[in-house]
PDB file of C-alpha atoms in Angstrom:
ATOM      1  CA  MET A   1     -34.210  68.421 -52.850  1.00  0.00           C
ATOM      2  CA  ARG A   2     -32.709  66.160 -55.490  1.00  0.00           C
ATOM      3  CA  VAL A   3     -29.790  67.321 -57.972  1.00  0.00           C
ATOM      4  CA  THR A   4     -28.923  65.847 -61.126  1.00  0.00           C
ATOM      5  CA  ALA A   5     -26.073  64.307 -61.801  1.00  0.00           C
ATOM      6  CA  GLN A   6     -23.634  65.908 -64.656  1.00  0.00           C
ATOM      7  CA  PRO A   7     -23.855  63.683 -68.254  1.00  0.00           C
ATOM      8  CA  PRO A   8     -21.120  61.237 -68.551  1.00  0.00           C
ATOM      9  CA  VAL A   9     -18.203  62.244 -70.719  1.00  0.00           C
ATOM     10  CA  PRO A  10     -18.587  60.732 -74.286  1.00  0.00           C
ATOM     11  CA  ALA A  11     -16.292  58.304 -75.254  1.00  0.00           C
ATOM     12  CA  THR A  12     -14.588  60.081 -77.841  1.00  0.00           C
ATOM     13  CA  VAL A  13     -13.578  63.107 -75.447  1.00  0.00           C
ATOM     14  CA  ARG A  14     -12.370  60.161 -72.783  1.00  0.00           C
ATOM     15  CA  ARG A  15      -9.851  58.549 -75.196  1.00  0.00           C
ATOM     16  CA  ALA A  16      -8.941  62.357 -76.371  1.00  0.00           C
ATOM     17  CA  ASP A  17      -7.883  63.281 -72.941  1.00  0.00           C
ATOM     18  CA  ARG A  18      -5.688  60.123 -72.472  1.00  0.00           C
ATOM     19  CA  ALA A  19      -2.386  59.475 -74.065  1.00  0.00           C
ATOM     20  CA  ALA A  20      -2.587  55.697 -74.662  1.00  0.00           C
ATOM     21  CA  ASP A  21      -2.049  55.010 -77.956  1.00  0.00           C
ATOM     22  CA  ALA A  22      -0.279  51.621 -77.578  1.00  0.00           C
ATOM     23  CA  GLY A  23      -3.835  49.488 -78.062  1.00  0.00           C
ATOM     24  CA  LEU A  24      -2.868  46.940 -75.553  1.00  0.00           C
ATOM     25  CA  VAL A  25      -5.904  45.339 -73.577  1.00  0.00           C
ATOM     26  CA  SER A  26      -5.726  43.329 -70.414  1.00  0.00           C
ATOM     27  CA  GLY A  27      -7.320  40.178 -69.553  1.00  0.00           C
ATOM     28  CA  GLU A  28     -10.396  41.956 -68.555  1.00  0.00           C
ATOM     29  CA  ALA A  29     -11.034  43.685 -72.027  1.00  0.00           C
ATOM     30  CA  VAL A  30      -9.627  46.695 -70.072  1.00  0.00           C
ATOM     31  CA  GLU A  31      -7.309  48.947 -72.335  1.00  0.00           C
ATOM     32  CA  LEU A  32      -4.197  49.959 -70.640  1.00  0.00           C
ATOM     33  CA  ASP A  33      -3.055  53.219 -70.401  1.00  0.00           C
ATOM     34  CA  VAL A  34       0.455  52.857 -72.155  1.00  0.00           C
ATOM     35  CA  ARG A  35       2.046  55.067 -74.956  1.00  0.00           C
ATOM     36  CA  VAL A  36       4.084  53.947 -77.263  1.00  0.00           C
ATOM     37  CA  ALA A  37       7.656  55.417 -78.007  1.00  0.00           C
ATOM     38  CA  ARG A  38       7.894  57.189 -80.984  1.00  0.00           C
ATOM     39  CA  LEU A  39      11.241  58.450 -83.085  1.00  0.00           C
ATOM     40  CA  GLY A  40      12.203  61.212 -80.920  1.00  0.00           C
ATOM     41  CA  SER A  41      12.548  59.493 -77.687  1.00  0.00           C
ATOM     42  CA  ARG A  42      13.776  56.291 -79.284  1.00  0.00           C
ATOM     43  CA  VAL A  43      16.429  58.285 -81.026  1.00  0.00           C
ATOM     44  CA  LEU A  44      17.167  59.429 -77.928  1.00  0.00           C
ATOM     45  CA  ALA A  45      17.569  55.899 -75.852  1.00  0.00           C
ATOM     46  CA  LEU A  46      19.829  54.701 -79.184  1.00  0.00           C
ATOM     47  CA  LEU A  47      22.361  57.917 -78.692  1.00  0.00           C
ATOM     48  CA  ILE A  48      22.824  56.550 -74.941  1.00  0.00           C
ATOM     49  CA  ASP A  49      23.275  53.070 -75.810  1.00  0.00           C
ATOM     50  CA  ILE A  50      25.897  54.050 -78.570  1.00  0.00           C
ATOM     51  CA  VAL A  51      27.673  55.916 -75.922  1.00  0.00           C
ATOM     52  CA  ALA A  52      27.502  52.770 -73.337  1.00  0.00           C
ATOM     53  CA  GLN A  53      28.392  50.318 -76.282  1.00  0.00           C
ATOM     54  CA  LEU A  54      31.797  52.381 -76.849  1.00  0.00           C
ATOM     55  CA  VAL A  55      32.785  52.035 -73.125  1.00  0.00           C
ATOM     56  CA  VAL A  56      32.202  48.603 -73.428  1.00  0.00           C
ATOM     57  CA  ALA A  57      33.983  48.163 -76.430  1.00  0.00           C
ATOM     58  CA  ALA A  58      36.977  49.906 -74.921  1.00  0.00           C
ATOM     59  CA  LEU A  59      36.986  47.647 -71.701  1.00  0.00           C
ATOM     60  CA  LEU A  60      36.752  44.822 -73.771  1.00  0.00           C
ATOM     61  CA  ALA A  61      40.068  46.052 -75.678  1.00  0.00           C
ATOM     62  CA  VAL A  62      41.898  46.941 -72.504  1.00  0.00           C
ATOM     63  CA  VAL A  63      40.832  43.586 -71.206  1.00  0.00           C
ATOM     64  CA  LEU A  64      41.135  41.246 -73.845  1.00  0.00           C
ATOM     65  CA  ILE A  65      44.509  42.217 -75.500  1.00  0.00           C
ATOM     66  CA  PRO A  66      46.605  41.893 -72.012  1.00  0.00           C
ATOM     67  CA  LEU A  67      44.956  38.775 -71.516  1.00  0.00           C
ATOM     68  CA  MET A  68      45.638  37.544 -74.811  1.00  0.00           C
ATOM     69  CA  LEU A  69      49.405  38.498 -75.193  1.00  0.00           C
ATOM     70  CA  PHE A  70      49.572  37.103 -71.395  1.00  0.00           C
ATOM     71  CA  ALA A  71      47.963  33.452 -71.887  1.00  0.00           C
ATOM     72  CA  LEU A  72      49.125  32.972 -75.152  1.00  0.00           C
ATOM     73  CA  PRO A  73      52.777  32.034 -76.361  1.00  0.00           C
ATOM     74  CA  GLY A  74      54.183  34.130 -78.859  1.00  0.00           C
ATOM     75  CA  GLY A  75      54.011  32.435 -82.028  1.00  0.00           C
ATOM     76  CA  ALA A  76      50.136  31.860 -81.382  1.00  0.00           C
ATOM     77  CA  VAL A  77      49.173  35.770 -81.615  1.00  0.00           C
ATOM     78  CA  ASP A  78      49.163  36.406 -85.031  1.00  0.00           C
ATOM     79  CA  ARG A  79      46.976  38.764 -87.561  1.00  0.00           C
ATOM     80  CA  ALA A  80      44.382  36.376 -87.852  1.00  0.00           C
ATOM     81  CA  LEU A  81      43.765  35.858 -84.160  1.00  0.00           C
ATOM     82  CA  GLY A  82      43.527  39.393 -83.830  1.00  0.00           C
ATOM     83  CA  GLU A  83      40.992  39.582 -86.554  1.00  0.00           C
ATOM     84  CA  ALA A  84      38.697  36.737 -85.109  1.00  0.00           C
ATOM     85  CA  LEU A  85      39.114  38.474 -81.502  1.00  0.00           C
ATOM     86  CA  GLN A  86      37.853  41.912 -83.180  1.00  0.00           C
ATOM     87  CA  THR A  87      35.134  40.039 -84.676  1.00  0.00           C
ATOM     88  CA  VAL A  88      34.132  38.300 -81.711  1.00  0.00           C
ATOM     89  CA  GLY A  89      34.380  41.784 -79.693  1.00  0.00           C
ATOM     90  CA  LEU A  90      32.193  43.564 -82.270  1.00  0.00           C
ATOM     91  CA  VAL A  91      29.455  41.139 -82.400  1.00  0.00           C
ATOM     92  CA  VAL A  92      29.307  41.556 -78.195  1.00  0.00           C
ATOM     93  CA  VAL A  93      28.829  44.642 -78.762  1.00  0.00           C
ATOM     94  CA  LEU A  94      26.176  45.270 -81.360  1.00  0.00           C
ATOM     95  CA  VAL A  95      24.413  42.039 -80.956  1.00  0.00           C
ATOM     96  CA  GLY A  96      24.941  40.608 -77.091  1.00  0.00           C
ATOM     97  CA  TYR A  97      24.924  44.207 -75.625  1.00  0.00           C
ATOM     98  CA  PRO A  98      21.023  44.734 -76.009  1.00  0.00           C
ATOM     99  CA  VAL A  99      20.463  41.066 -76.223  1.00  0.00           C
ATOM    100  CA  LEU A 100      21.663  40.495 -72.706  1.00  0.00           C
ATOM    101  CA  TRP A 101      19.976  44.241 -71.153  1.00  0.00           C
ATOM    102  CA  GLU A 102      16.813  43.004 -72.544  1.00  0.00           C
ATOM    103  CA  ARG A 103      16.612  39.494 -71.546  1.00  0.00           C
ATOM    104  CA  PHE A 104      18.039  40.346 -67.673  1.00  0.00           C
ATOM    105  CA  ASN A 105      16.348  43.768 -67.256  1.00  0.00           C
ATOM    106  CA  HIS A 106      12.985  43.436 -68.314  1.00  0.00           C
ATOM    107  CA  GLY A 107      13.374  44.560 -71.882  1.00  0.00           C
ATOM    108  CA  ARG A 108      15.494  47.606 -70.887  1.00  0.00           C
ATOM    109  CA  THR A 109      19.022  49.048 -71.984  1.00  0.00           C
ATOM    110  CA  VAL A 110      21.297  51.532 -70.492  1.00  0.00           C
ATOM    111  CA  GLY A 111      19.497  54.215 -72.994  1.00  0.00           C
ATOM    112  CA  LYS A 112      15.740  52.907 -72.237  1.00  0.00           C
ATOM    113  CA  MET A 113      16.529  53.035 -68.649  1.00  0.00           C
ATOM    114  CA  ALA A 114      17.301  56.897 -68.907  1.00  0.00           C
ATOM    115  CA  VAL A 115      14.506  57.694 -71.367  1.00  0.00           C
ATOM    116  CA  GLY A 116      11.908  55.855 -69.548  1.00  0.00           C
ATOM    117  CA  LEU A 117      11.164  52.884 -72.419  1.00  0.00           C
ATOM    118  CA  ARG A 118      10.669  49.125 -72.641  1.00  0.00           C
ATOM    119  CA  VAL A 119      10.591  46.809 -75.005  1.00  0.00           C
ATOM    120  CA  VAL A 120       7.576  44.051 -75.223  1.00  0.00           C
ATOM    121  CA  SER A 121       6.310  41.857 -76.942  1.00  0.00           C
ATOM    122  CA  ALA A 122       3.146  42.909 -79.556  1.00  0.00           C
ATOM    123  CA  ASP A 123       0.705  41.839 -77.224  1.00  0.00           C
ATOM    124  CA  GLY A 124       2.290  43.465 -74.374  1.00  0.00           C
ATOM    125  CA  GLY A 125       3.689  40.323 -72.766  1.00  0.00           C
ATOM    126  CA  PRO A 126       7.531  40.238 -71.569  1.00  0.00           C
ATOM    127  CA  VAL A 127      10.184  40.100 -74.479  1.00  0.00           C
ATOM    128  CA  GLY A 128      11.703  36.871 -74.937  1.00  0.00           C
ATOM    129  CA  LEU A 129      15.069  36.089 -75.744  1.00  0.00           C
ATOM    130  CA  ARG A 130      14.478  34.630 -79.363  1.00  0.00           C
ATOM    131  CA  GLN A 131      12.773  38.328 -79.589  1.00  0.00           C
ATOM    132  CA  SER A 132      15.398  40.503 -78.302  1.00  0.00           C
ATOM    133  CA  LEU A 133      18.218  38.493 -80.755  1.00  0.00           C
ATOM    134  CA  THR A 134      15.925  38.757 -83.859  1.00  0.00           C
ATOM    135  CA  ARG A 135      15.572  42.300 -83.376  1.00  0.00           C
ATOM    136  CA  ALA A 136      18.998  42.844 -82.745  1.00  0.00           C
ATOM    137  CA  LEU A 137      20.080  40.983 -85.772  1.00  0.00           C
ATOM    138  CA  VAL A 138      18.081  43.023 -87.814  1.00  0.00           C
ATOM    139  CA  GLY A 139      19.121  46.105 -86.275  1.00  0.00           C
ATOM    140  CA  VAL A 140      22.471  45.675 -86.969  1.00  0.00           C
ATOM    141  CA  ALA A 141      21.982  44.315 -90.553  1.00  0.00           C
ATOM    142  CA  VAL A 142      19.923  47.031 -92.080  1.00  0.00           C
ATOM    143  CA  GLU A 143      19.002  49.839 -89.145  1.00  0.00           C
ATOM    144  CA  TRP A 144      22.125  50.711 -86.995  1.00  0.00           C
ATOM    145  CA  PRO A 145      24.811  50.477 -87.858  1.00  0.00           C
ATOM    146  CA  GLY A 146      23.311  49.084 -90.914  1.00  0.00           C
ATOM    147  CA  LEU A 147      25.789  46.769 -92.762  1.00  0.00           C
ATOM    148  CA  VAL A 148      23.658  46.653 -95.797  1.00  0.00           C
ATOM    149  CA  LEU A 149      23.402  49.608 -97.601  1.00  0.00           C
ATOM    150  CA  PRO A 150      23.905  51.853 -94.549  1.00  0.00           C
ATOM    151  CA  LEU A 151      22.083  55.188 -96.040  1.00  0.00           C
ATOM    152  CA  LEU A 152      19.326  53.460 -97.863  1.00  0.00           C
ATOM    153  CA  SER A 153      18.440  51.383 -95.112  1.00  0.00           C
ATOM    154  CA  TRP A 154      18.736  54.278 -92.379  1.00  0.00           C
ATOM    155  CA  VAL A 155      16.195  55.960 -94.695  1.00  0.00           C
ATOM    156  CA  ALA A 156      13.974  53.146 -94.896  1.00  0.00           C
ATOM    157  CA  GLY A 157      13.792  52.735 -91.294  1.00  0.00           C
ATOM    158  CA  VAL A 158      13.086  56.211 -90.045  1.00  0.00           C
ATOM    159  CA  ALA A 159      10.307  55.723 -93.020  1.00  0.00           C
ATOM    160  CA  VAL A 160       8.633  52.758 -91.313  1.00  0.00           C
ATOM    161  CA  MET A 161       8.552  54.155 -87.725  1.00  0.00           C
ATOM    162  CA  LEU A 162       6.942  57.168 -89.108  1.00  0.00           C
ATOM    163  CA  THR A 163       4.531  55.613 -90.345  1.00  0.00           C
ATOM    164  CA  ASP A 164       3.923  52.711 -88.173  1.00  0.00           C
ATOM    165  CA  PRO A 165       1.100  53.226 -86.104  1.00  0.00           C
ATOM    166  CA  ARG A 166       2.725  52.202 -83.279  1.00  0.00           C
ATOM    167  CA  GLY A 167       5.671  53.462 -84.090  1.00  0.00           C
ATOM    168  CA  ARG A 168       7.995  50.146 -84.632  1.00  0.00           C
ATOM    169  CA  ARG A 169      11.067  49.932 -86.308  1.00  0.00           C
ATOM    170  CA  LEU A 170      12.056  47.222 -88.711  1.00  0.00           C
ATOM    171  CA  GLY A 171      13.517  45.084 -85.558  1.00  0.00           C
ATOM    172  CA  ASP A 172      10.109  45.023 -83.946  1.00  0.00           C
ATOM    173  CA  LEU A 173       7.891  43.986 -87.003  1.00  0.00           C
ATOM    174  CA  VAL A 174      10.185  41.268 -87.752  1.00  0.00           C
ATOM    175  CA  GLY A 175      10.413  39.921 -83.872  1.00  0.00           C
ATOM    176  CA  GLY A 176       6.810  40.823 -83.045  1.00  0.00           C
ATOM    177  CA  THR A 177       8.068  43.356 -80.481  1.00  0.00           C
ATOM    178  CA  MET A 178       7.569  47.287 -79.889  1.00  0.00           C
ATOM    179  CA  VAL A 179       8.733  49.699 -77.441  1.00  0.00           C
ATOM    180  CA  VAL A 180       6.596  51.689 -74.644  1.00  0.00           C
ATOM    181  CA  HIS A 181       6.942  54.240 -72.531  1.00  0.00           C
ATOM    182  CA  THR A 182       7.165  52.996 -68.657  1.00  0.00           C
ATOM    183  CA  ARG A 183       6.520  56.529 -67.212  1.00  0.00           C
ATOM    184  CA  THR A 184       2.822  57.733 -67.453  1.00  0.00           C
ATOM    185  CA  THR A 185       1.579  61.120 -68.195  1.00  0.00           C
ATOM    186  CA  HIS A 186      -1.736  62.376 -66.583  1.00  0.00           C
ATOM    187  CA  PRO A 187      -3.413  66.028 -67.010  1.00  0.00           C
ATOM    188  CA  TRP A 188      -3.721  68.242 -64.202  1.00  0.00           C
ATOM    189  CA  ARG A 189      -7.082  68.614 -62.561  1.00  0.00           C
ATOM    190  CA  PRO A 190      -8.128  70.927 -60.242  1.00  0.00           C
ATOM    191  CA  ALA A 191      -9.751  69.316 -56.819  1.00  0.00           C
ATOM    192  CA  PRO A 192     -13.372  68.972 -57.080  1.00  0.00           C
ATOM    193  CA  ARG A 193     -15.820  71.942 -55.877  1.00  0.00           C
ATOM    194  CA  ILE A 194     -18.758  72.005 -53.703  1.00  0.00           C
ATOM    195  CA  ILE A 195     -21.857  72.767 -55.756  1.00  0.00           C
ATOM    196  CA  PRO A 196     -24.354  75.512 -54.212  1.00  0.00           C
ATOM    197  CA  PRO A 197     -27.048  73.582 -53.410  1.00  0.00           C
ATOM    198  CA  LEU A 198     -24.899  71.004 -51.362  1.00  0.00           C
ATOM    199  CA  ALA A 199     -22.966  73.929 -49.659  1.00  0.00           C
ATOM    200  CA  ARG A 200     -24.664  74.292 -46.184  1.00  0.00           C
ATOM    201  CA  TRP A 201     -24.768  70.435 -45.954  1.00  0.00           C
ATOM    202  CA  ALA A 202     -21.122  70.059 -46.108  1.00  0.00           C
ATOM    203  CA  ALA A 203     -20.613  73.034 -43.909  1.00  0.00           C
ATOM    204  CA  THR A 204     -22.230  70.728 -41.013  1.00  0.00           C
ATOM    205  CA  LEU A 205     -20.080  67.907 -41.924  1.00  0.00           C
ATOM    206  CA  ASP A 206     -18.156  66.146 -38.989  1.00  0.00           C
ATOM    207  CA  LEU A 207     -14.725  65.084 -40.791  1.00  0.00           C
ATOM    208  CA  THR A 208     -12.747  64.106 -37.771  1.00  0.00           C
ATOM    209  CA  ARG A 209     -12.816  60.333 -38.656  1.00  0.00           C
ATOM    210  CA  MET A 210     -11.824  60.940 -42.436  1.00  0.00           C
ATOM    211  CA  ASP A 211      -8.223  60.115 -42.716  1.00  0.00           C
ATOM    212  CA  ASP A 212      -5.773  61.248 -45.549  1.00  0.00           C
ATOM    213  CA  ALA A 213      -5.836  57.910 -47.395  1.00  0.00           C
ATOM    214  CA  LEU A 214      -9.253  57.879 -47.777  1.00  0.00           C
ATOM    215  CA  ALA A 215      -9.689  61.201 -48.897  1.00  0.00           C
ATOM    216  CA  LEU A 216      -6.432  60.665 -51.163  1.00  0.00           C
ATOM    217  CA  ALA A 217      -8.549  57.926 -52.776  1.00  0.00           C
ATOM    218  CA  VAL A 218     -11.518  60.007 -53.248  1.00  0.00           C
ATOM    219  CA  ARG A 219      -9.345  62.732 -54.847  1.00  0.00           C
ATOM    220  CA  GLN A 220      -7.642  60.156 -57.159  1.00  0.00           C
ATOM    221  CA  TYR A 221     -11.369  58.795 -58.159  1.00  0.00           C
ATOM    222  CA  LEU A 222     -12.629  62.280 -58.816  1.00  0.00           C
ATOM    223  CA  THR A 223      -9.595  63.443 -61.195  1.00  0.00           C
ATOM    224  CA  ARG A 224      -9.545  60.253 -63.098  1.00  0.00           C
ATOM    225  CA  ALA A 225     -13.532  59.290 -63.166  1.00  0.00           C
ATOM    226  CA  HIS A 226     -13.602  60.536 -66.256  1.00  0.00           C
ATOM    227  CA  GLN A 227     -11.317  57.759 -67.647  1.00  0.00           C
ATOM    228  CA  PHE A 228     -13.595  54.991 -66.662  1.00  0.00           C
ATOM    229  CA  ALA A 229     -16.612  53.465 -68.714  1.00  0.00           C
ATOM    230  CA  GLU A 230     -19.794  52.402 -66.835  1.00  0.00           C
ATOM    231  CA  PRO A 231     -20.740  50.791 -64.858  1.00  0.00           C
ATOM    232  CA  SER A 232     -17.137  50.674 -63.604  1.00  0.00           C
ATOM    233  CA  ARG A 233     -17.264  54.083 -62.823  1.00  0.00           C
ATOM    234  CA  SER A 234     -20.594  54.113 -60.673  1.00  0.00           C
ATOM    235  CA  ARG A 235     -19.469  50.949 -59.001  1.00  0.00           C
ATOM    236  CA  LEU A 236     -16.087  52.684 -57.541  1.00  0.00           C
ATOM    237  CA  ALA A 237     -18.204  55.998 -56.761  1.00  0.00           C
ATOM    238  CA  TRP A 238     -20.759  53.840 -55.095  1.00  0.00           C
ATOM    239  CA  GLY A 239     -17.707  51.823 -52.945  1.00  0.00           C
ATOM    240  CA  LEU A 240     -16.109  54.740 -51.914  1.00  0.00           C
ATOM    241  CA  TRP A 241     -18.912  56.794 -51.091  1.00  0.00           C
ATOM    242  CA  ARG A 242     -19.868  53.652 -48.555  1.00  0.00           C
ATOM    243  CA  GLU A 243     -16.478  54.126 -47.038  1.00  0.00           C
ATOM    244  CA  VAL A 244     -17.060  58.087 -46.487  1.00  0.00           C
ATOM    245  CA  ALA A 245     -20.383  57.772 -45.151  1.00  0.00           C
ATOM    246  CA  ALA A 246     -19.440  55.664 -42.449  1.00  0.00           C
ATOM    247  CA  VAL A 247     -17.181  58.269 -41.202  1.00  0.00           C
ATOM    248  CA  THR A 248     -19.058  61.334 -42.035  1.00  0.00           C
ATOM    249  CA  PHE A 249     -22.216  62.706 -40.118  1.00  0.00           C
ATOM    250  CA  PRO A 250     -24.605  63.764 -41.326  1.00  0.00           C
ATOM    251  CA  PRO A 251     -25.715  62.183 -44.729  1.00  0.00           C
ATOM    252  CA  PRO A 252     -26.446  64.014 -47.790  1.00  0.00           C
ATOM    253  CA  PRO A 253     -30.022  65.006 -48.598  1.00  0.00           C
ATOM    254  CA  PRO A 254     -31.823  62.432 -50.497  1.00  0.00           C
ATOM    255  CA  GLY A 255     -30.920  61.911 -54.178  1.00  0.00           C
ATOM    256  CA  VAL A 256     -27.725  63.165 -54.358  1.00  0.00           C
ATOM    257  CA  PRO A 257     -25.495  61.046 -56.676  1.00  0.00           C
ATOM    258  CA  GLU A 258     -22.798  59.548 -54.926  1.00  0.00           C
ATOM    259  CA  THR A 259     -20.270  61.396 -56.961  1.00  0.00           C
ATOM    260  CA  LEU A 260     -21.615  64.643 -56.337  1.00  0.00           C
ATOM    261  CA  ALA A 261     -21.269  63.681 -52.639  1.00  0.00           C
ATOM    262  CA  LEU A 262     -17.935  62.830 -52.520  1.00  0.00           C
ATOM    263  CA  ALA A 263     -16.735  65.887 -54.426  1.00  0.00           C
ATOM    264  CA  ALA A 264     -18.528  68.021 -51.543  1.00  0.00           C
ATOM    265  CA  VAL A 265     -16.871  66.226 -48.899  1.00  0.00           C
ATOM    266  CA  LEU A 266     -13.765  66.585 -50.382  1.00  0.00           C
ATOM    267  CA  ALA A 267     -14.015  70.383 -51.132  1.00  0.00           C
ATOM    268  CA  GLU A 268     -14.952  70.938 -47.445  1.00  0.00           C
ATOM    269  CA  ARG A 269     -11.980  69.087 -46.005  1.00  0.00           C
ATOM    270  CA  ASN A 270      -9.758  70.727 -48.227  1.00  0.00           C
ATOM    271  CA  ARG A 271     -11.415  74.063 -47.219  1.00  0.00           C
ATOM    272  CA  ARG A 272     -10.906  73.535 -43.892  1.00  0.00           C
ATOM    273  CA  GLY A 273      -7.614  72.600 -44.017  1.00  0.00           C
ATOM    274  CA  ALA A 274      -7.031  75.668 -45.878  1.00  0.00           C
ATOM    275  CA  LEU A 275      -8.436  77.623 -43.361  1.00  0.00           C
ATOM    276  CA  ARG A 276      -6.112  75.916 -40.312  1.00  0.00           C
ATOM    277  CA  LEU A 277      -3.241  76.766 -42.311  1.00  0.00           C
ATOM    278  CA  HIS A 278      -4.494  80.619 -42.625  1.00  0.00           C
ATOM    279  CA  ARG A 279      -5.231  81.104 -39.318  1.00  0.00           C
ATOM    280  CA  SER A 280      -1.858  79.065 -38.073  1.00  0.00           C
ATOM    281  CA  ARG A 281      -0.096  81.331 -40.536  1.00  0.00           C
ATOM    282  CA  THR A 282      -1.640  84.357 -39.135  1.00  0.00           C
ATOM    283  CA  MET A 283      -0.652  83.776 -35.623  1.00  0.00           C
ATOM    284  CA  SER A 284       2.729  82.920 -36.271  1.00  0.00           C
ATOM    285  CA  ALA A 285       3.141  86.287 -38.087  1.00  0.00           C
ATOM    286  CA  GLY A 286       1.854  87.828 -35.037  1.00  0.00           C
ATOM    287  CA  LEU A 287       4.041  86.356 -32.835  1.00  0.00           C
ATOM    288  CA  TRP A 288       7.399  86.586 -34.957  1.00  0.00           C
ATOM    289  CA  PRO A 289       6.836  88.988 -37.446  1.00  0.00           C
ATOM    290  CA  GLU A 290      10.029  87.666 -39.137  1.00  0.00           C
ATOM    291  CA  LEU A 291       8.873  84.796 -40.168  1.00  0.00           C
ATOM    292  CA  ASP A 292       6.197  86.986 -42.148  1.00  0.00           C
ATOM    293  CA  SER A 293       5.777  85.157 -45.565  1.00  0.00           C
ATOM    294  CA  GLY A 294       4.383  88.103 -47.215  1.00  0.00           C
ATOM    295  CA  PRO A 295       2.045  86.904 -49.739  1.00  0.00           C
ATOM    296  CA  GLU A 296       1.764  83.624 -48.579  1.00  0.00           C
ATOM    297  CA  LEU A 297      -0.538  84.835 -45.964  1.00  0.00           C
ATOM    298  CA  ALA A 298      -2.997  86.008 -48.983  1.00  0.00           C
ATOM    299  CA  LEU A 299      -4.223  82.375 -48.824  1.00  0.00           C
ATOM    300  CA  VAL A 300      -8.133  82.216 -49.150  1.00  0.00           C
ATOM    301  CA  ALA A 301      -9.593  80.052 -46.769  1.00  0.00           C
ATOM    302  CA  GLY A 302     -13.203  80.761 -47.737  1.00  0.00           C
ATOM    303  CA  PRO A 303     -15.914  78.596 -49.775  1.00  0.00           C
ATOM    304  CA  PRO A 304     -15.769  78.788 -53.719  1.00  0.00           C
ATOM    305  CA  ALA A 305     -16.448  82.289 -55.209  1.00  0.00           C
ATOM    306  CA  SER A 306     -19.679  80.687 -56.231  1.00  0.00           C
ATOM    307  CA  THR A 307     -20.668  79.405 -52.685  1.00  0.00           C
ATOM    308  CA  PRO A 308     -22.337  81.467 -50.303  1.00  0.00           C
ATOM    309  CA  ALA A 309     -20.242  81.274 -47.029  1.00  0.00           C
ATOM    310  CA  PRO A 310     -21.638  79.821 -44.373  1.00  0.00           C
ATOM    311  CA  THR A 311     -22.301  81.642 -41.081  1.00  0.00           C
ATOM    312  CA  ASP A 312     -20.916  78.547 -39.244  1.00  0.00           C
ATOM    313  CA  VAL A 313     -18.177  76.076 -40.319  1.00  0.00           C
ATOM    314  CA  ARG A 314     -17.621  74.017 -36.973  1.00  0.00           C
ATOM    315  CA  PRO A 315     -18.458  70.703 -37.991  1.00  0.00           C
ATOM    316  CA  ALA A 316     -21.971  69.969 -36.276  1.00  0.00           C
ATOM    317  CA  VAL A 317     -22.272  67.740 -33.356  1.00  0.00           C
ATOM    318  CA  PRO A 318     -24.827  64.637 -33.454  1.00  0.00           C
ATOM    319  CA  ALA A 319     -27.173  64.449 -30.783  1.00  0.00           C
ATOM    320  CA  PRO A 320     -26.967  61.894 -28.724  1.00  0.00           C
ATOM    321  CA  ARG A 321     -29.738  59.231 -29.364  1.00  0.00           C
ATOM    322  CA  THR A 322     -31.859  58.035 -26.697  1.00  0.00           C
ATOM    323  CA  GLY A 323     -34.216  55.209 -26.119  1.00  0.00           C
TER     324      GLY A 323
END
């Protein structure tokens, strides 16, 4: 019996399924699954940073004013000194705050940490001090708070972010940086199912030596195989199947592709686990009726609807070898 493999997913479909749009490529010429931060998430991070900057400004005012009055003689404290300290504090809050946080916290301010964002170089590398300083100065001058033509510069900054493919603002364009999400999202995909030609073989498998770590690796590959391109996808499937074949028995029918064999093994393992859970809950409900969980006991532990139920679900024990 020979089972034909399913056709590979076209590259256009794989790209549509992925949320990566940063266009970052690793040294092995593999596109990284990284999303750029758009206007909504960046505005939310900015609002949080504004609150944090107000807190910093309040702390500076509470600390600097008593220190100045205590350390300096009365004649040295005048209006000019107060204005100078006010300017220094403004620079520290508006420029020093983002530069120091991005420099010593891997490109993340308080707002960016809360939202899950990070500032990186345009090529995906860590952001440097010069880049952080440049984007901070441009931001203060023409974006937020916008010392030069505030209303006009705000409109221009929003227009640049909406039209740039990577959602960069003016400070990012001048400094050679971009803001990306640090939390990736993956669409939910159901566990693989057994195809009918492999149902009887899967029911005879001995899975006692297959541990949870290997089963998790197989599941992760099967749910994300559509994201890999050939020949990497086939190499991963072959390597996983070699590990699974070493701890399972009997071998699959000749000609079965590794991906379909992995899906059958994982689905059968899940089916047996669901069956054990159903039996355990049924026994518990019989011994302690007050613990009956109602609808949860209606768990269907049988094979999928498209698969004929085998008569014996016990794993076959291989016969001892002689000679």
